[in-house]
mmCIF file of C-alpha atoms in Angstrom:
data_model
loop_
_atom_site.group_PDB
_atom_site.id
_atom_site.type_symbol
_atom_site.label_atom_id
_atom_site.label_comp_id
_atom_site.label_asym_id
_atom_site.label_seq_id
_atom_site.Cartn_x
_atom_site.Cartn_y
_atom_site.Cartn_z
ATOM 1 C CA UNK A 23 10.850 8.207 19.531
ATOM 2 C CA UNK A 24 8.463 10.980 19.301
ATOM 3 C CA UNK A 25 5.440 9.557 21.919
ATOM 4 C CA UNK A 26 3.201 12.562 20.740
ATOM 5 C CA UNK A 27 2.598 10.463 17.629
ATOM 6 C CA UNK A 28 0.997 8.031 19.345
ATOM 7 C CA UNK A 29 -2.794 7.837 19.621
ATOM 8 C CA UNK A 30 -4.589 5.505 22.330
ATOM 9 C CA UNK A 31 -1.848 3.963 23.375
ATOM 10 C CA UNK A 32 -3.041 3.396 27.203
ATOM 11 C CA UNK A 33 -5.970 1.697 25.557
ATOM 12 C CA UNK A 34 -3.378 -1.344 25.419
ATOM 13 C CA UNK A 35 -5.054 -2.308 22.349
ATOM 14 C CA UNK A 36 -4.289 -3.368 19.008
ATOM 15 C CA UNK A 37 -4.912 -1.017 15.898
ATOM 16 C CA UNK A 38 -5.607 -3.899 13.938
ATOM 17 C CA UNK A 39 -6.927 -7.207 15.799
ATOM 18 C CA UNK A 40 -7.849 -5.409 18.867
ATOM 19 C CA UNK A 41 -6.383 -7.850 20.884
ATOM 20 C CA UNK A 42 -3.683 -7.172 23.389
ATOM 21 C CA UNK A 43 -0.897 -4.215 22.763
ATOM 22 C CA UNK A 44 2.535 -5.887 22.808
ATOM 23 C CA UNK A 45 3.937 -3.730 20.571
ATOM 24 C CA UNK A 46 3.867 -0.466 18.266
ATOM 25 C CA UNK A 47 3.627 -0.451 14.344
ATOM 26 C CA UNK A 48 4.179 2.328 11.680
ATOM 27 C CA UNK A 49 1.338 3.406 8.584
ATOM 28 C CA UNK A 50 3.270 3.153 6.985
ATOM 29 C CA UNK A 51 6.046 0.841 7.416
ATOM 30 C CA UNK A 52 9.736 1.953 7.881
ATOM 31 C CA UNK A 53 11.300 -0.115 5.222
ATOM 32 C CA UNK A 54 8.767 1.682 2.550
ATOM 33 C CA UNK A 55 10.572 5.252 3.936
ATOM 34 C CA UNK A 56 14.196 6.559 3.510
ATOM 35 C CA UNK A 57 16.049 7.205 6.486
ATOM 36 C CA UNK A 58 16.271 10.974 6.081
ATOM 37 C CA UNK A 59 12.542 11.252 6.267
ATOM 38 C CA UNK A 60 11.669 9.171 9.300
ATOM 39 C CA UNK A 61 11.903 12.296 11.614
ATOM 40 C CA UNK A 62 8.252 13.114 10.762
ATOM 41 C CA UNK A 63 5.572 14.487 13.984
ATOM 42 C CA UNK A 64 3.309 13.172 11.608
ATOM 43 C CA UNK A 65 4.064 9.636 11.491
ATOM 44 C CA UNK A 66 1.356 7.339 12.609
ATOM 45 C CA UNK A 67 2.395 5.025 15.313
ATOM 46 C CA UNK A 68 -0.183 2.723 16.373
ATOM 47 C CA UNK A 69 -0.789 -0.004 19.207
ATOM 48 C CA UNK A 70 -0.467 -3.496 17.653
ATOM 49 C CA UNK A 71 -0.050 -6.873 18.985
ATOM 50 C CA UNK A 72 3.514 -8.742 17.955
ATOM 51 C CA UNK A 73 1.478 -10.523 15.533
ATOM 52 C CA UNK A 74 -0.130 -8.151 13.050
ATOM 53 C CA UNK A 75 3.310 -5.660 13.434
ATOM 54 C CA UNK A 76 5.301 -8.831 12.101
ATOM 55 C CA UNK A 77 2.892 -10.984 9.974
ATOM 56 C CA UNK A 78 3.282 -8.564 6.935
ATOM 57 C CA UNK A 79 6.608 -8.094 6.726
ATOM 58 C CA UNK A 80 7.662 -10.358 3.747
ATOM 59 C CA UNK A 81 4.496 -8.474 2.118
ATOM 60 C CA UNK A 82 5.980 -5.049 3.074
ATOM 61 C CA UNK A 83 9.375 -6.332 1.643
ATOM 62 C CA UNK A 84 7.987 -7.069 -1.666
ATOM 63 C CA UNK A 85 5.322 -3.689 -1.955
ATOM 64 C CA UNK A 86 8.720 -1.727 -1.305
ATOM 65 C CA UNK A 87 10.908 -3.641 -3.912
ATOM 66 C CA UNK A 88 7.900 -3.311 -6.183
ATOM 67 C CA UNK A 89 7.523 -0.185 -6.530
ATOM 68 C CA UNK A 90 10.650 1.661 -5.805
ATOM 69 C CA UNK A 91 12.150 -0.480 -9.023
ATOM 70 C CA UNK A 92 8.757 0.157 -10.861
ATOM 71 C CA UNK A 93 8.691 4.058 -10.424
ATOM 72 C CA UNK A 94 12.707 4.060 -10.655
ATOM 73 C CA UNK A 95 12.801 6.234 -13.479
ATOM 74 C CA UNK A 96 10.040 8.569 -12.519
ATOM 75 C CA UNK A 97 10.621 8.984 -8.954
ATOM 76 C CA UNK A 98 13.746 10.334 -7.600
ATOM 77 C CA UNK A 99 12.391 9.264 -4.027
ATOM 78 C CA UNK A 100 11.720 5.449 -5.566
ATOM 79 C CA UNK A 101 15.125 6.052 -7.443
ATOM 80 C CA UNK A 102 16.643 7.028 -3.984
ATOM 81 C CA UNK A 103 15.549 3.937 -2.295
ATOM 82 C CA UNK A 104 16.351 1.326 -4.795
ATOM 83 C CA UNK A 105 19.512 2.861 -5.084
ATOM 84 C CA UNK A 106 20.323 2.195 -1.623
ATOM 85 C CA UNK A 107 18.348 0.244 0.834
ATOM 86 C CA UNK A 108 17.064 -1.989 -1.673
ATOM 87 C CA UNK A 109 19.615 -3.098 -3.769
ATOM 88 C CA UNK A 110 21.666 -3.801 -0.464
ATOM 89 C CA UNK A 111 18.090 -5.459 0.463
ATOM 90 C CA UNK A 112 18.053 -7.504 -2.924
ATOM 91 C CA UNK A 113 21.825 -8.297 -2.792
ATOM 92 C CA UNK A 114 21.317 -10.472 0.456
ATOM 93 C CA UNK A 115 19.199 -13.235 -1.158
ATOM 94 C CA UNK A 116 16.052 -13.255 1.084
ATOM 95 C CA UNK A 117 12.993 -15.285 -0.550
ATOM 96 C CA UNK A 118 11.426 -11.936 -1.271
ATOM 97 C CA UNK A 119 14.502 -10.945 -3.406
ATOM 98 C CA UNK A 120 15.063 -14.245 -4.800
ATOM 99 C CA UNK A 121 11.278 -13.711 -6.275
ATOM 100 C CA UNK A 122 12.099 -10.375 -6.952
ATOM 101 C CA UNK A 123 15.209 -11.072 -9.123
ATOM 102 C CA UNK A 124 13.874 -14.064 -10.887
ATOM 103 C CA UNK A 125 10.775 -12.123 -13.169
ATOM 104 C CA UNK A 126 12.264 -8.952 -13.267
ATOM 105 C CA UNK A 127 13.105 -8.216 -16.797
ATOM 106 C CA UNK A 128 14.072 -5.307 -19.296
ATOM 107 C CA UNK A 129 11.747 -4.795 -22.422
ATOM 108 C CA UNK A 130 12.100 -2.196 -24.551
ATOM 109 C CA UNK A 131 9.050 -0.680 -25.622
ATOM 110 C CA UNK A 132 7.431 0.863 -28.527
ATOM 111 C CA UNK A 133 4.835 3.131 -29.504
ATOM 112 C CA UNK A 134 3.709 3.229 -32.840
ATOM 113 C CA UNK A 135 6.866 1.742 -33.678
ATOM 114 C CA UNK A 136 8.871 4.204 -32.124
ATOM 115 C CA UNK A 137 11.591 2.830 -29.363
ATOM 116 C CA UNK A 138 11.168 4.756 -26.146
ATOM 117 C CA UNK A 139 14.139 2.713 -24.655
ATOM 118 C CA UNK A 140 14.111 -0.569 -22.055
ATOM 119 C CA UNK A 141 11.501 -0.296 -19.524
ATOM 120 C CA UNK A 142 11.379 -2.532 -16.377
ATOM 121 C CA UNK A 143 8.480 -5.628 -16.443
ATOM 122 C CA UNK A 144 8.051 -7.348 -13.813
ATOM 123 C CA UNK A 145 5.152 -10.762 -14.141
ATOM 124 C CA UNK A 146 2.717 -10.540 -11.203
ATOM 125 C CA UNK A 147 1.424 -13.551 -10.414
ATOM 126 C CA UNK A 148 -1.912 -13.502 -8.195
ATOM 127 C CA UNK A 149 0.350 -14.327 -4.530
ATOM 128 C CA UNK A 150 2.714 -10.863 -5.677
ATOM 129 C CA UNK A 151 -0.883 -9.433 -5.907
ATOM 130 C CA UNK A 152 -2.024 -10.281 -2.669
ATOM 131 C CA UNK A 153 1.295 -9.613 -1.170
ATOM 132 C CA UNK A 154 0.754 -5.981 -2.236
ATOM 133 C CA UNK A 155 -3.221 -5.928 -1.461
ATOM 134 C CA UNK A 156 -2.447 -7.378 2.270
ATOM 135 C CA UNK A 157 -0.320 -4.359 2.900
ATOM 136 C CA UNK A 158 -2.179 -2.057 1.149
ATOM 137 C CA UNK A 159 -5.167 -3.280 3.983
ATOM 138 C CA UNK A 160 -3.101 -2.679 6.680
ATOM 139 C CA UNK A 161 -2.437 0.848 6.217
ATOM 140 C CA UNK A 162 -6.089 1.429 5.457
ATOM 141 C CA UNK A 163 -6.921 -0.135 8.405
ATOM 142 C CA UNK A 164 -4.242 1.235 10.894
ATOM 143 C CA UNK A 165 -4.924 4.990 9.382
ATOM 144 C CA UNK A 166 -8.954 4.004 9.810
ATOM 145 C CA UNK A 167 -7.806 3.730 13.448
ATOM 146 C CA UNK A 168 -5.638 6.674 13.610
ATOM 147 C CA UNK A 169 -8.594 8.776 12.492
ATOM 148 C CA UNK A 170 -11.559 6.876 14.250
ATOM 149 C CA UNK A 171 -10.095 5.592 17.427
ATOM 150 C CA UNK A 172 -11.522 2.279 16.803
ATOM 151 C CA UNK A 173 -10.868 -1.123 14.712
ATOM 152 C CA UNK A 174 -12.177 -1.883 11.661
ATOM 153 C CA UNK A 175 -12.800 -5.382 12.563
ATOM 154 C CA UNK A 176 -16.669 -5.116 11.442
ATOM 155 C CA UNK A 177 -15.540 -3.691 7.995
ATOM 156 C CA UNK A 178 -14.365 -5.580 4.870
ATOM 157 C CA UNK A 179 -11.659 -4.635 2.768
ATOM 158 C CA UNK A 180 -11.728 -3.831 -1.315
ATOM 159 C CA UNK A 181 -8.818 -3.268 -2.145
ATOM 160 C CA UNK A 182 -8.020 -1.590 -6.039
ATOM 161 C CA UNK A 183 -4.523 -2.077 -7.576
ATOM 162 C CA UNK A 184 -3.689 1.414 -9.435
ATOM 163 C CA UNK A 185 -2.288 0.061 -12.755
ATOM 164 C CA UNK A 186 -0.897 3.069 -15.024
ATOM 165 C CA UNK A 187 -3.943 2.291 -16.731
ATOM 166 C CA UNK A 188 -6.123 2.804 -14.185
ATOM 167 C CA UNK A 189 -4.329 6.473 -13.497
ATOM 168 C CA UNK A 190 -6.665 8.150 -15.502
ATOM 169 C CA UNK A 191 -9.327 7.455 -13.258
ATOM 170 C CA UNK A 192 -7.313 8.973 -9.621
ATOM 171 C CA UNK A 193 -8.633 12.993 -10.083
ATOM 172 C CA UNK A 194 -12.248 11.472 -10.235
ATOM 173 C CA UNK A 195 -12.180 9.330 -7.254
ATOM 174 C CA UNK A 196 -9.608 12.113 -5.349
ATOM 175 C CA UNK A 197 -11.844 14.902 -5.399
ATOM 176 C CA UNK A 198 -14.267 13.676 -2.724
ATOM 177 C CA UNK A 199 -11.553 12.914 -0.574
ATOM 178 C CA UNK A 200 -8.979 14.954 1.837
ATOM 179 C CA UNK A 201 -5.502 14.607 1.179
ATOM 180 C CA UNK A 202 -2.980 13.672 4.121
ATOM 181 C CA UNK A 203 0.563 14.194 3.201
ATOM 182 C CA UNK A 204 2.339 12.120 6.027
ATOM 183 C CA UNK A 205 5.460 12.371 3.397
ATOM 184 C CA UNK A 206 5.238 14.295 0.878
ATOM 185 C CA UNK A 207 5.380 12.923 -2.462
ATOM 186 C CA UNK A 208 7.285 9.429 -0.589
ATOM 187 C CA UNK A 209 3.242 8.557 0.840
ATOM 188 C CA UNK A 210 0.247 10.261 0.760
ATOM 189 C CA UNK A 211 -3.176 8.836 0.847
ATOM 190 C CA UNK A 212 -6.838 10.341 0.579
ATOM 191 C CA UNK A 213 -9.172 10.054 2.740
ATOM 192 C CA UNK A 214 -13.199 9.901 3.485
ATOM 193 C CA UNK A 215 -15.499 8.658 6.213
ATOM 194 C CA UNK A 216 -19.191 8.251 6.044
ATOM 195 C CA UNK A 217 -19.683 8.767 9.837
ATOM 196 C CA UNK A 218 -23.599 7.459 9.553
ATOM 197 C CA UNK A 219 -21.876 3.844 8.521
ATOM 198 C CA UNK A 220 -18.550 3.913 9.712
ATOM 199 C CA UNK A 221 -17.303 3.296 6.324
ATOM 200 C CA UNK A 222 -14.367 4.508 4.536
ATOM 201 C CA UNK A 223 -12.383 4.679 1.378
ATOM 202 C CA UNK A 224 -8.826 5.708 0.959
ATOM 203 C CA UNK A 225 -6.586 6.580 -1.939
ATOM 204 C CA UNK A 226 -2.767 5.724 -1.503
ATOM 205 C CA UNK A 227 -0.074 7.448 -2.946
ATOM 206 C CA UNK A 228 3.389 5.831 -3.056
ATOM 207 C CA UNK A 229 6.672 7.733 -4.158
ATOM 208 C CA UNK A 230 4.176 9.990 -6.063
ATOM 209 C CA UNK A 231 1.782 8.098 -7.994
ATOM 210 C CA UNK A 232 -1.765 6.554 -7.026
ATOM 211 C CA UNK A 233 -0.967 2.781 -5.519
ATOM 212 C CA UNK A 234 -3.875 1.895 -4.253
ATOM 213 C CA UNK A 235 -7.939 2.457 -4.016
ATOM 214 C CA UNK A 236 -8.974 0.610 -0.444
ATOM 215 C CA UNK A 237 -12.536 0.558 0.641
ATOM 216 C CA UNK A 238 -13.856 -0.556 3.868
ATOM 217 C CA UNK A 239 -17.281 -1.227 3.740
ATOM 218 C CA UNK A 240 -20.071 -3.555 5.615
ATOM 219 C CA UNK A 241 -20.238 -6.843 4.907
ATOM 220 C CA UNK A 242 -23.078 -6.992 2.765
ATOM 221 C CA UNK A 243 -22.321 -4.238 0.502
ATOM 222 C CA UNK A 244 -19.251 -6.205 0.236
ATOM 223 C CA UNK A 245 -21.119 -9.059 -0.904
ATOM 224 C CA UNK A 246 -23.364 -7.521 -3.276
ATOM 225 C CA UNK A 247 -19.782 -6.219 -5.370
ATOM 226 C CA UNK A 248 -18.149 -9.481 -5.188
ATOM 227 C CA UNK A 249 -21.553 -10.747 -6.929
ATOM 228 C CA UNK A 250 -21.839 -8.540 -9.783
ATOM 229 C CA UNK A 251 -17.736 -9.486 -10.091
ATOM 230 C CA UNK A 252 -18.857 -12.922 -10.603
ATOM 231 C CA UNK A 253 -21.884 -12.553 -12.818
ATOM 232 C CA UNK A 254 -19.318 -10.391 -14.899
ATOM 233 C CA UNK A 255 -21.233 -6.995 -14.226
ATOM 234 C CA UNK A 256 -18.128 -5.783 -12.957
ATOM 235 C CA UNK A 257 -15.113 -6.617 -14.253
ATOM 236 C CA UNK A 258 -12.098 -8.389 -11.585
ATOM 237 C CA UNK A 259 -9.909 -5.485 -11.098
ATOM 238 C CA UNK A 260 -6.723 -7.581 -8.914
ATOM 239 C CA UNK A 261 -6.185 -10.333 -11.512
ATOM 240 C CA UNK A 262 -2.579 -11.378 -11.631
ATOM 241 C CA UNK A 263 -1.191 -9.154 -14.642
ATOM 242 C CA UNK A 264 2.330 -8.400 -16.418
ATOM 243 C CA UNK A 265 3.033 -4.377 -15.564
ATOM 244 C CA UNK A 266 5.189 -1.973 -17.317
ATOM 245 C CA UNK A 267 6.155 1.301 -16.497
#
C-alpha cells in the first residue's frame, strides 16, 4: 500500500466519527472499483475507526450492484464490473443479492410507441434509498476530510439522488464546482467549500454519470430546507421510486 495517500494519519483519528483510528478506509470503497484500477496515487485513504470502515458495507454492496447493473448498457466500466465481480458477488446469495435479484426486472420500453428494446427496472423502496444515500454521505464526508483536515461532525448531510431525470440539471450545479477525477470516468466527484462556514457541496460521478448531489451544511440551514420540504415549498427529492435506464 501506497502510505503517501494517506493524510493525518498520526492524528490517530477517525475521518468520520473522530473517535479513535483502528483502522484505514477508502473514498471510495474498493468493491465500487475494478481491480485493474486500484493502483491509483490518488486514492483517498483515510483514518477510520473499525466501526464506520465496516458499518456501511451491506450499503456499499447494494450502491455497487445498483448501479453497475443500472448503467450496464451505457458504461463499459459498469458493464466491466457486473460482468465480473458482481455477478460472482450476486451468484453467492448474500441478503444484499437476494434483494437485489428479487425486484430486478426487464421491461421493454417505448417511446411514442416505438420499442427501444428491454431495459433493466429495478423498484426502490425507501431502505434501497437510504442504503445508497448512507454511502453517498460517507464519501462526502471522508473526501470533506481529505480536503479540510477535519470532521464534519458539526455539518448535516443533504443528500440528492441523480435520477436520469434529474441529469438535466448536473452542468448547472457543476459549473461552480472543481472536478476531481480520482478514476476517471469509474468516480469522479465535484467539489466546493465555503471556507467562511465550513460548508460544502459535492457532485458524485459513478461509472460516468452524475450519482449523487451531497451538501453539508449547518444545522439550521438544514432545518429551514427540511421545512419548506414539509410545507410542500420544495418538493421531497429521495422518495422511494421505480428507475429505468
Amino acid at each position: 500500500m501506497n502510505t503517501a495517500l494517506l493524510k493525518n494519519i498520526s492524528k490517530q483519528t477517525c475521518a468520520w466519527c473522530g473517535g479513535k483510528y483502528h483502522d484505514r478506509a477508502h473514498v471510495p470503497t474498493k468493491f465500487l472499483i475494478p481491480k485493474s484500477e486500484r493502483n491509483n496515487s490518488k486514492w483517498p485513504i483515510l483514518p477510520s475507526c473499525q466501526q464506520c470502515n465496516q458499518g456501511l458495507k451491506l450499503d456499499e454492496e447494494w450502491l455497487t450492484i445498483h448501479f453497475s447493473s443500472m448503467l450496464y448498457d451505457y458504461s463499459d466500466v459498469a458493464k466491466k464490473m457486473f460482468d465480473g465481480p458482481v455477478t460472482k458477488h450476486l451468484q453467492k446469495l448474500t441478503p444484499i443479492a437476494a434483494r437485489y435479484n428479487k425486484y430486478l426486472s426487464l421491461v421493454e420500453l417505448k417511446v411514442n410507441g416505438n420499442s427501444l428494446g428491454l431495459k433493466t427496472r429495478i423498484d426502490m423502496s425507501q431502505e434501497d434509498c437510504n442504503r445508497l444515500e448512507r454511502v453517498a454521505e460517507m464519501f462526502a464526508r471522508g473526501l470533506y476530510y481529505w480536503h479540510n483536515q477535519q470532521t464534519a461532525q458539526k455539518l448535516k448531510a443533504k443528500v440528492v439522488y441523480l435520477t436520469p431525470k434529474r441529469f438535466k440539471d448536473f452542468s448547472t450545479h457543476m459549473k461552480p464546482l472543481k472536478l476531481y477525477p480520482i478514476f476517471p470516468i469509474t468516480f469522479e466527484y465535484a467539489y466546493g467549500y465555503v471556507s467562511a462556514t465550513g460548508e460544502a457541496a459535492f457532485i458524485i460521478m459513478i461509472y460516468g454519470k452524475p450519482a449523487f448531489q451531497i451538501l453539508l451544511i449547518k444545522k439550521e440551514k438544514y432545518d429551514r430546507m427540511e421545512s419548506k420540504v414539509k410545507s410542500g415549498e420544495i418538493i421531497q427529492i429521495h422518495e422511494p421510486s421505480i428507475e429505468i435506464y
